[in-house]
Short mmCIF file of C-alpha atoms in Angstrom, two decimals:
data_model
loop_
_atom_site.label_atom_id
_atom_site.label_comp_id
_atom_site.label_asym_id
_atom_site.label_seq_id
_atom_site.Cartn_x
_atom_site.Cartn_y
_atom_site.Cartn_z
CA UNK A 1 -69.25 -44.00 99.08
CA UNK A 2 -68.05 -45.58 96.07
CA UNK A 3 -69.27 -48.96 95.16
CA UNK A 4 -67.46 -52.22 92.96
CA UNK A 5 -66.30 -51.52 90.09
CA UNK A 6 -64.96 -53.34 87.02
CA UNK A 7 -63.63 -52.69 83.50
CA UNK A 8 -64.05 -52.46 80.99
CA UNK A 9 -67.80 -53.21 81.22
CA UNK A 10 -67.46 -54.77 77.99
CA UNK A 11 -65.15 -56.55 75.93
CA UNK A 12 -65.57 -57.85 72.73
CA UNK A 13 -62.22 -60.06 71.67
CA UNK A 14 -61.39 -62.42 69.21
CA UNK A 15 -61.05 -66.33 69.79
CA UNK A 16 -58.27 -67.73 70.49
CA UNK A 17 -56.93 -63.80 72.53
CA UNK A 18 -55.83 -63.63 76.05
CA UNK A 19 -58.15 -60.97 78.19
CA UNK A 20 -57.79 -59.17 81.36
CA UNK A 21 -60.61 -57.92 83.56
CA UNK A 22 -60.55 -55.75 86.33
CA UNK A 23 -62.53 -55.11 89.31
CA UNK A 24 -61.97 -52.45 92.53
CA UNK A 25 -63.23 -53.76 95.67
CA UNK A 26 -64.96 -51.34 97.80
CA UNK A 27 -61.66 -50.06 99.97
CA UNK A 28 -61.44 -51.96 103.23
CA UNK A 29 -62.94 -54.92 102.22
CA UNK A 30 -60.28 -57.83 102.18
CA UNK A 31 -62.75 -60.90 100.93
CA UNK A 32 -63.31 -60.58 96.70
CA UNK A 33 -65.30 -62.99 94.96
CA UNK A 34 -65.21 -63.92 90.99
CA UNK A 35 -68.64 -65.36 89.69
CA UNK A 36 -69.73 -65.22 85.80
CA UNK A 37 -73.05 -65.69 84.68
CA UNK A 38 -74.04 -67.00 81.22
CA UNK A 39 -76.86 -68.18 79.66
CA UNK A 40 -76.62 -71.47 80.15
CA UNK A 41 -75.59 -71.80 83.33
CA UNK A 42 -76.54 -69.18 85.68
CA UNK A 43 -74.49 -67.48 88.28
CA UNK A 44 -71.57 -69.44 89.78
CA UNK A 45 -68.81 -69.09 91.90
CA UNK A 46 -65.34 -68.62 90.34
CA UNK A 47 -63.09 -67.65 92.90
CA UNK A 48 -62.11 -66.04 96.13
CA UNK A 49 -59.71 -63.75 97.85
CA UNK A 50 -58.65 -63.13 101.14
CA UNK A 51 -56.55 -60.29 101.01
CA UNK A 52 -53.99 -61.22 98.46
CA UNK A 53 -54.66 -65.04 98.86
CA UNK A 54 -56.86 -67.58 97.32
CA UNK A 55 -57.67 -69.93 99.04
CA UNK A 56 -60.81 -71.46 96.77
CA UNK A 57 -59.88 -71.53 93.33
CA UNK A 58 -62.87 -74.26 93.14
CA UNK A 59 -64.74 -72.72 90.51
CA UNK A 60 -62.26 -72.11 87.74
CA UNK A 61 -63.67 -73.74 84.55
CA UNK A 62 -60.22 -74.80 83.34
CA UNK A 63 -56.37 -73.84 83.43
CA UNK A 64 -56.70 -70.91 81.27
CA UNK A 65 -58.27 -69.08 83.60
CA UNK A 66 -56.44 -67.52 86.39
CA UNK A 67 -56.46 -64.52 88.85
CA UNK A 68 -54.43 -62.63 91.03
CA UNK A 69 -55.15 -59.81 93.74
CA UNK A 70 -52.51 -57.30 94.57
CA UNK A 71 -52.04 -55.09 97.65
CA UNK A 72 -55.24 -56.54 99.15
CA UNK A 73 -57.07 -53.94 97.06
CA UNK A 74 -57.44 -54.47 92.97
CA UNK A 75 -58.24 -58.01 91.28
CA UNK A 76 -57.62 -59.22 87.47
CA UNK A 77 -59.06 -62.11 86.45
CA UNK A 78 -57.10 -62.90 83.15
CA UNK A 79 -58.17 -65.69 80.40
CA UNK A 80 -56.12 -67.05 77.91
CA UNK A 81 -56.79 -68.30 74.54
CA UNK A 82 -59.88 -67.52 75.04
CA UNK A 83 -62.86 -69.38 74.01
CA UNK A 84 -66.69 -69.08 72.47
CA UNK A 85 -67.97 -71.05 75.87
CA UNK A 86 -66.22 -68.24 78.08
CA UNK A 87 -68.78 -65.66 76.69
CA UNK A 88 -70.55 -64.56 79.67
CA UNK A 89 -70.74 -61.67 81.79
CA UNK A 90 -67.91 -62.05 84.35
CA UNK A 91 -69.05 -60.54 88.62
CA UNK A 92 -67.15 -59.46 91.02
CA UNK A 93 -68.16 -59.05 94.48
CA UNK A 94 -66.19 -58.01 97.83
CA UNK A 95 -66.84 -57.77 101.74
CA UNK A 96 -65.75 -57.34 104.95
CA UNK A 97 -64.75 -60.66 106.52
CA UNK A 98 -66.37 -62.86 109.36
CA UNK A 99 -69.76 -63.61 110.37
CA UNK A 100 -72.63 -62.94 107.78
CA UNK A 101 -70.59 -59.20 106.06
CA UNK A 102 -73.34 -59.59 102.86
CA UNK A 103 -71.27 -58.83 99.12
CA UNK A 104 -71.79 -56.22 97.25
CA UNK A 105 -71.52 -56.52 93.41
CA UNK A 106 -69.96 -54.85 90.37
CA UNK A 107 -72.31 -53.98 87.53
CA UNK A 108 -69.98 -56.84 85.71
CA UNK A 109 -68.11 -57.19 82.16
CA UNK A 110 -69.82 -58.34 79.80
CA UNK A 111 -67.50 -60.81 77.50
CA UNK A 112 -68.03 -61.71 73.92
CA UNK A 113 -65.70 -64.22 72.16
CA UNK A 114 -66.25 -64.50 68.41
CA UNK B 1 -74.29 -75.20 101.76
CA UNK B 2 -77.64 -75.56 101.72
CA UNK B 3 -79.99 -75.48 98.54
CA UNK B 4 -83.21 -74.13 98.30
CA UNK B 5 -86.57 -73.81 96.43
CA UNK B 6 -87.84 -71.11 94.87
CA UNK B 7 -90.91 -70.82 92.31
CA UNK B 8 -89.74 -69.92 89.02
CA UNK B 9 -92.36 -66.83 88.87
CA UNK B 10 -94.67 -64.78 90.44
CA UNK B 11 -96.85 -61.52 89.90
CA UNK B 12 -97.87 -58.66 91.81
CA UNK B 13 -99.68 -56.08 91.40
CA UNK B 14 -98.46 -52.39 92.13
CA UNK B 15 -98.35 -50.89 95.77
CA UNK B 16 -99.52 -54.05 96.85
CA UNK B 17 -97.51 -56.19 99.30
CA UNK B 18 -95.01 -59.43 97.21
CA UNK B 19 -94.22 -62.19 99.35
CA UNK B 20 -91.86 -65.03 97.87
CA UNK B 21 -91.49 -67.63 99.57
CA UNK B 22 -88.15 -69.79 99.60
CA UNK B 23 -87.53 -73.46 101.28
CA UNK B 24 -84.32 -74.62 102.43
CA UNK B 25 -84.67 -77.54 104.54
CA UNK B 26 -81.42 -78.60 104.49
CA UNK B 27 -80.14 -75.29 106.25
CA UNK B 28 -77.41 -76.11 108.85
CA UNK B 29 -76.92 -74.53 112.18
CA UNK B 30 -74.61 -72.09 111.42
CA UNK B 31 -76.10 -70.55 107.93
CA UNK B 32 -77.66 -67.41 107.29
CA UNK B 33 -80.90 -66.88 104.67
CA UNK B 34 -79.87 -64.24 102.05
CA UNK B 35 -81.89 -62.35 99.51
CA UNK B 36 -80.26 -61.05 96.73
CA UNK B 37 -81.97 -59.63 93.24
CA UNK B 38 -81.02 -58.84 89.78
CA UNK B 39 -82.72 -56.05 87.46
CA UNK B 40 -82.06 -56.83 83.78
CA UNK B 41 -78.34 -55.82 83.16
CA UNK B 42 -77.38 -55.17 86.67
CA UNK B 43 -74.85 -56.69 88.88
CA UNK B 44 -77.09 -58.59 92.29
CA UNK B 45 -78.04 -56.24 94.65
CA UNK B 46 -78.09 -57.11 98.16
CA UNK B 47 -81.36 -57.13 99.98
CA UNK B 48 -81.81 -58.50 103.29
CA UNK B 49 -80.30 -61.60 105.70
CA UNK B 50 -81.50 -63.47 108.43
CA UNK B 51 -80.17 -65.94 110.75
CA UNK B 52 -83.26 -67.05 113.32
CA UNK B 53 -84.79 -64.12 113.55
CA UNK B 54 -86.97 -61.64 111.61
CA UNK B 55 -85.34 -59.06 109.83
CA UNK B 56 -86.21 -55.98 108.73
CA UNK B 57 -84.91 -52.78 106.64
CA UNK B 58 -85.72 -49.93 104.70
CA UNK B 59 -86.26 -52.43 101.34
CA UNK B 60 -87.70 -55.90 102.14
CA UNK B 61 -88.58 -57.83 105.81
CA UNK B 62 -87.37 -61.57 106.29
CA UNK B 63 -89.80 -63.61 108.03
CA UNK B 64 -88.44 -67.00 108.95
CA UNK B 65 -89.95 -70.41 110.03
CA UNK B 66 -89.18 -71.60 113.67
CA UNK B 67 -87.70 -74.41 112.14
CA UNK B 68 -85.56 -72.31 109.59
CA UNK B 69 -86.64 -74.60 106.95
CA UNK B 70 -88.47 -72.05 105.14
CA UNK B 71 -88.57 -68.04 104.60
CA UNK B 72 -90.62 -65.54 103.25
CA UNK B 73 -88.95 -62.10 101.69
CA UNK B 74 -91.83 -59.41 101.90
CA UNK B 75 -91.75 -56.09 99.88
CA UNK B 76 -94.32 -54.26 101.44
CA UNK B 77 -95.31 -51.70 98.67
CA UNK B 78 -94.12 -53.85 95.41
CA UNK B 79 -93.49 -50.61 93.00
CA UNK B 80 -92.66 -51.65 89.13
CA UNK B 81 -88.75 -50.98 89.75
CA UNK B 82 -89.01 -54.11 92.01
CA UNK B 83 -89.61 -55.96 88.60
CA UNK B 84 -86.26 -58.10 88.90
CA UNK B 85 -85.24 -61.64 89.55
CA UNK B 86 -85.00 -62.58 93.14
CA UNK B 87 -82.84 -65.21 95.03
CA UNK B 88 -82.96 -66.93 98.24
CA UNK B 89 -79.31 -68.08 99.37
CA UNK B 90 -78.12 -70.03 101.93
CA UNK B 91 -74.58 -69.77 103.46
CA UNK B 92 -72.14 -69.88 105.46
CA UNK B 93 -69.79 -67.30 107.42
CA UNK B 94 -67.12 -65.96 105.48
CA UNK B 95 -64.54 -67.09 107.72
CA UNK B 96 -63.55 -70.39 109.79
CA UNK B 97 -65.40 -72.40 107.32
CA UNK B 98 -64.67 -73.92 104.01
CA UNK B 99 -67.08 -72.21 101.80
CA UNK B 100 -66.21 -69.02 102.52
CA UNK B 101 -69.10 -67.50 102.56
CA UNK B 102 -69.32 -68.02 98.38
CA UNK B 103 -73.11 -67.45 97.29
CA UNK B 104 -74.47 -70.80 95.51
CA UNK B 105 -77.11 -68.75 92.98
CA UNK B 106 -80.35 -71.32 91.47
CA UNK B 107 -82.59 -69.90 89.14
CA UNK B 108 -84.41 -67.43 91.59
CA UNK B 109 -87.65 -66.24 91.15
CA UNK B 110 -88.97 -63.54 88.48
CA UNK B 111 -91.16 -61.25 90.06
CA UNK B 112 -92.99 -59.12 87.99
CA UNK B 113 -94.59 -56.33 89.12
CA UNK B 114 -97.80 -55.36 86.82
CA UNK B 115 -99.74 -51.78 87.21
#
Protein backbone atom coordinates (compact mmCIF):
# COMPACT_ATOMS: atom_id res chain seq x y z
CA UNK A 1 0.00 0.00 0.00
CA UNK A 2 1.04 3.45 -0.26
CA UNK A 3 3.54 4.80 2.13
CA UNK A 4 4.20 8.76 3.72
CA UNK A 5 4.49 11.10 1.60
CA UNK A 6 5.54 14.78 1.51
CA UNK A 7 6.04 17.68 -0.91
CA UNK A 8 7.57 19.04 -2.44
CA UNK A 9 10.71 16.99 -1.66
CA UNK A 10 12.55 20.05 -2.05
CA UNK A 11 12.29 23.60 -1.65
CA UNK A 12 14.64 26.09 -2.24
CA UNK A 13 13.17 29.74 -0.94
CA UNK A 14 14.47 32.93 -0.25
CA UNK A 15 15.12 34.41 3.37
CA UNK A 16 12.96 36.18 4.92
CA UNK A 17 9.63 33.90 2.66
CA UNK A 18 6.92 32.08 4.37
CA UNK A 19 6.88 28.11 3.27
CA UNK A 20 4.43 25.38 3.42
CA UNK A 21 5.20 21.68 3.53
CA UNK A 22 3.08 18.89 3.16
CA UNK A 23 2.97 15.42 4.21
CA UNK A 24 0.07 12.41 3.66
CA UNK A 25 -0.10 10.08 6.44
CA UNK A 26 -0.53 6.57 5.53
CA UNK A 27 -4.68 6.50 5.58
CA UNK A 28 -5.91 5.23 8.91
CA UNK A 29 -3.27 6.30 10.89
CA UNK A 30 -4.49 9.15 13.33
CA UNK A 31 -0.93 9.86 15.29
CA UNK A 32 1.57 12.27 12.77
CA UNK A 33 4.80 13.30 13.91
CA UNK A 34 7.02 16.47 12.59
CA UNK A 35 10.89 15.94 13.13
CA UNK A 36 13.68 17.87 10.97
CA UNK A 37 17.07 16.87 10.78
CA UNK A 38 20.02 19.21 10.06
CA UNK A 39 23.45 19.11 10.26
CA UNK A 40 24.02 20.32 13.31
CA UNK A 41 21.69 18.92 15.26
CA UNK A 42 20.45 15.62 14.29
CA UNK A 43 16.96 14.34 14.21
CA UNK A 44 14.46 15.88 16.66
CA UNK A 45 11.07 15.93 17.47
CA UNK A 46 8.91 18.85 16.23
CA UNK A 47 5.51 18.02 16.75
CA UNK A 48 2.58 15.71 17.09
CA UNK A 49 -0.93 14.98 16.04
CA UNK A 50 -3.64 13.10 17.26
CA UNK A 51 -6.15 13.21 14.77
CA UNK A 52 -6.63 16.87 14.20
CA UNK A 53 -5.11 17.84 17.65
CA UNK A 54 -1.77 18.67 19.00
CA UNK A 55 -1.25 18.03 21.91
CA UNK A 56 2.89 18.38 22.02
CA UNK A 57 3.91 21.30 20.24
CA UNK A 58 7.26 20.83 22.48
CA UNK A 59 9.61 20.84 19.79
CA UNK A 60 8.82 23.94 17.79
CA UNK A 61 12.08 25.97 17.49
CA UNK A 62 10.24 29.30 17.74
CA UNK A 63 6.79 31.12 16.95
CA UNK A 64 7.24 31.13 13.32
CA UNK A 65 6.77 27.83 13.01
CA UNK A 66 3.40 26.34 13.15
CA UNK A 67 1.23 23.36 11.91
CA UNK A 68 -2.08 22.28 11.46
CA UNK A 69 -3.75 18.79 10.50
CA UNK A 70 -7.08 18.71 8.80
CA UNK A 71 -9.69 15.95 8.55
CA UNK A 72 -7.42 13.64 10.60
CA UNK A 73 -5.70 12.87 7.29
CA UNK A 74 -3.17 15.67 5.58
CA UNK A 75 -0.58 17.86 7.69
CA UNK A 76 1.22 21.34 6.69
CA UNK A 77 3.79 22.43 8.62
CA UNK A 78 4.13 26.18 7.53
CA UNK A 79 7.25 28.61 8.43
CA UNK A 80 7.28 32.11 8.26
CA UNK A 81 9.90 34.54 7.54
CA UNK A 82 11.90 32.04 7.16
CA UNK A 83 15.39 31.77 8.21
CA UNK A 84 19.16 30.42 7.15
CA UNK A 85 19.09 28.19 10.64
CA UNK A 86 15.70 26.52 9.41
CA UNK A 87 17.65 24.83 6.50
CA UNK A 88 17.23 21.28 7.16
CA UNK A 89 15.41 18.49 5.83
CA UNK A 90 11.96 18.58 7.50
CA UNK A 91 10.25 14.35 8.48
CA UNK A 92 7.18 13.39 8.83
CA UNK A 93 6.11 10.24 10.32
CA UNK A 94 2.52 8.69 11.20
CA UNK A 95 0.99 5.54 13.08
CA UNK A 96 -1.64 3.81 14.40
CA UNK A 97 -2.21 4.75 18.05
CA UNK A 98 -1.65 2.80 21.42
CA UNK A 99 0.80 0.43 22.62
CA UNK A 100 4.20 0.21 20.70
CA UNK A 101 2.27 0.98 16.60
CA UNK A 102 6.22 1.69 15.25
CA UNK A 103 6.21 5.14 12.61
CA UNK A 104 6.77 4.99 9.41
CA UNK A 105 8.58 7.89 7.63
CA UNK A 106 8.34 10.18 4.59
CA UNK A 107 11.39 10.35 2.36
CA UNK A 108 11.32 14.19 3.81
CA UNK A 109 11.72 17.87 2.21
CA UNK A 110 14.65 18.96 1.95
CA UNK A 111 14.71 22.96 2.81
CA UNK A 112 17.23 25.47 1.68
CA UNK A 113 17.02 29.13 2.86
CA UNK A 114 19.44 31.47 1.12
CA UNK B 1 12.39 8.59 27.91
CA UNK B 2 15.22 6.78 28.21
CA UNK B 3 18.69 7.52 26.47
CA UNK B 4 20.98 5.19 25.21
CA UNK B 5 24.54 4.34 23.98
CA UNK B 6 25.51 3.49 20.85
CA UNK B 7 29.19 3.29 19.28
CA UNK B 8 29.63 5.84 16.76
CA UNK B 9 30.85 3.06 14.07
CA UNK B 10 31.28 -0.26 13.18
CA UNK B 11 32.30 -2.58 10.15
CA UNK B 12 31.26 -5.72 8.73
CA UNK B 13 32.13 -7.62 6.33
CA UNK B 14 29.64 -8.97 3.59
CA UNK B 15 27.25 -12.03 4.25
CA UNK B 16 28.62 -12.11 7.50
CA UNK B 17 26.43 -11.67 10.60
CA UNK B 18 26.48 -7.37 12.23
CA UNK B 19 25.62 -7.17 15.70
CA UNK B 20 25.35 -3.55 17.32
CA UNK B 21 25.00 -3.37 20.41
CA UNK B 22 22.96 -0.48 22.25
CA UNK B 23 22.75 0.32 26.25
CA UNK B 24 19.95 1.93 27.83
CA UNK B 25 20.08 1.54 31.42
CA UNK B 26 17.81 3.96 32.28
CA UNK B 27 14.87 2.10 30.39
CA UNK B 28 11.61 2.30 32.45
CA UNK B 29 9.04 -0.36 32.88
CA UNK B 30 6.81 0.48 30.39
CA UNK B 31 9.29 1.32 27.24
CA UNK B 32 9.90 -0.52 24.25
CA UNK B 33 13.66 -0.89 22.43
CA UNK B 34 13.34 0.37 18.79
CA UNK B 35 15.66 0.09 15.86
CA UNK B 36 15.35 2.40 13.27
CA UNK B 37 18.05 3.15 10.23
CA UNK B 38 18.78 5.73 7.72
CA UNK B 39 20.45 5.11 4.14
CA UNK B 40 22.02 8.34 2.84
CA UNK B 41 19.02 10.53 1.64
CA UNK B 42 16.28 8.44 2.94
CA UNK B 43 13.60 9.08 5.39
CA UNK B 44 14.27 6.25 8.81
CA UNK B 45 13.11 3.07 8.08
CA UNK B 46 11.65 1.02 10.67
CA UNK B 47 13.37 -2.15 11.68
CA UNK B 48 12.49 -4.09 14.59
CA UNK B 49 11.01 -3.50 18.49
CA UNK B 50 11.18 -5.27 21.53
CA UNK B 51 9.71 -5.01 24.85
CA UNK B 52 11.24 -8.11 27.17
CA UNK B 53 11.45 -10.43 24.82
CA UNK B 54 13.42 -11.46 21.69
CA UNK B 55 12.20 -10.39 18.55
CA UNK B 56 12.50 -11.48 15.37
CA UNK B 57 11.52 -10.66 11.53
CA UNK B 58 12.26 -11.05 8.10
CA UNK B 59 15.17 -8.01 8.44
CA UNK B 60 17.01 -7.91 11.81
CA UNK B 61 16.46 -10.10 15.40
CA UNK B 62 16.40 -8.10 18.82
CA UNK B 63 18.12 -9.86 21.48
CA UNK B 64 17.61 -8.22 24.84
CA UNK B 65 19.34 -8.39 28.31
CA UNK B 66 17.25 -9.90 31.24
CA UNK B 67 17.70 -6.78 32.81
CA UNK B 68 16.62 -4.68 29.66
CA UNK B 69 19.53 -2.53 30.22
CA UNK B 70 21.13 -3.48 27.10
CA UNK B 71 20.23 -4.89 23.42
CA UNK B 72 21.79 -6.25 20.59
CA UNK B 73 20.17 -5.68 16.84
CA UNK B 74 21.54 -8.69 14.69
CA UNK B 75 21.46 -8.69 10.80
CA UNK B 76 22.18 -12.06 10.08
CA UNK B 77 23.59 -11.86 6.45
CA UNK B 78 24.94 -8.01 6.54
CA UNK B 79 24.64 -7.38 2.51
CA UNK B 80 26.25 -3.81 1.34
CA UNK B 81 22.58 -2.21 1.09
CA UNK B 82 22.62 -2.56 4.93
CA UNK B 83 25.40 0.20 4.70
CA UNK B 84 23.22 2.90 6.65
CA UNK B 85 23.17 4.59 9.99
CA UNK B 86 21.45 2.69 12.70
CA UNK B 87 19.57 3.81 15.91
CA UNK B 88 18.58 2.29 19.08
CA UNK B 89 15.43 4.18 20.63
CA UNK B 90 13.78 3.98 23.63
CA UNK B 91 10.08 4.93 24.20
CA UNK B 92 7.14 5.06 25.34
CA UNK B 93 3.46 4.00 24.19
CA UNK B 94 1.87 6.34 22.00
CA UNK B 95 -0.99 6.82 24.14
CA UNK B 96 -1.81 7.42 28.03
CA UNK B 97 1.56 8.87 28.42
CA UNK B 98 3.11 12.21 27.96
CA UNK B 99 5.64 11.55 25.35
CA UNK B 100 3.58 10.20 23.02
CA UNK B 101 5.42 7.81 21.77
CA UNK B 102 7.87 10.75 20.00
CA UNK B 103 11.29 9.00 18.96
CA UNK B 104 14.33 10.85 20.87
CA UNK B 105 17.09 10.13 17.80
CA UNK B 106 21.27 10.34 19.20
CA UNK B 107 23.80 9.99 16.77
CA UNK B 108 23.26 6.18 15.98
CA UNK B 109 25.73 4.04 14.76
CA UNK B 110 27.30 3.92 11.06
CA UNK B 111 27.55 0.57 9.96
CA UNK B 112 29.41 -0.02 7.07
CA UNK B 113 29.27 -2.94 5.31
CA UNK B 114 32.71 -3.69 3.29
CA UNK B 115 32.96 -6.64 0.47
Amino acid sequence: GAGVSQSPSNKVTEKGKDVELRCDPISGHTALYWYRQSLGQGLEFLIYFQGNSAPDKSGLPSDRFSAERTGGSVSTLTIQRTQQEDSAVYLCASSLVGGANEQFFGPGTRLTVL
Amino acid sequence: DAKTTQPPSMDCAEGRAANLPCNHSTISGNEYVYWYRQIHSQGPQYIIHGLKNNETNEMASLIITEDRKSSTLILPHATLRDTAVYYCIVRGPNAGGTSYGKLTFGQGTILTVHP
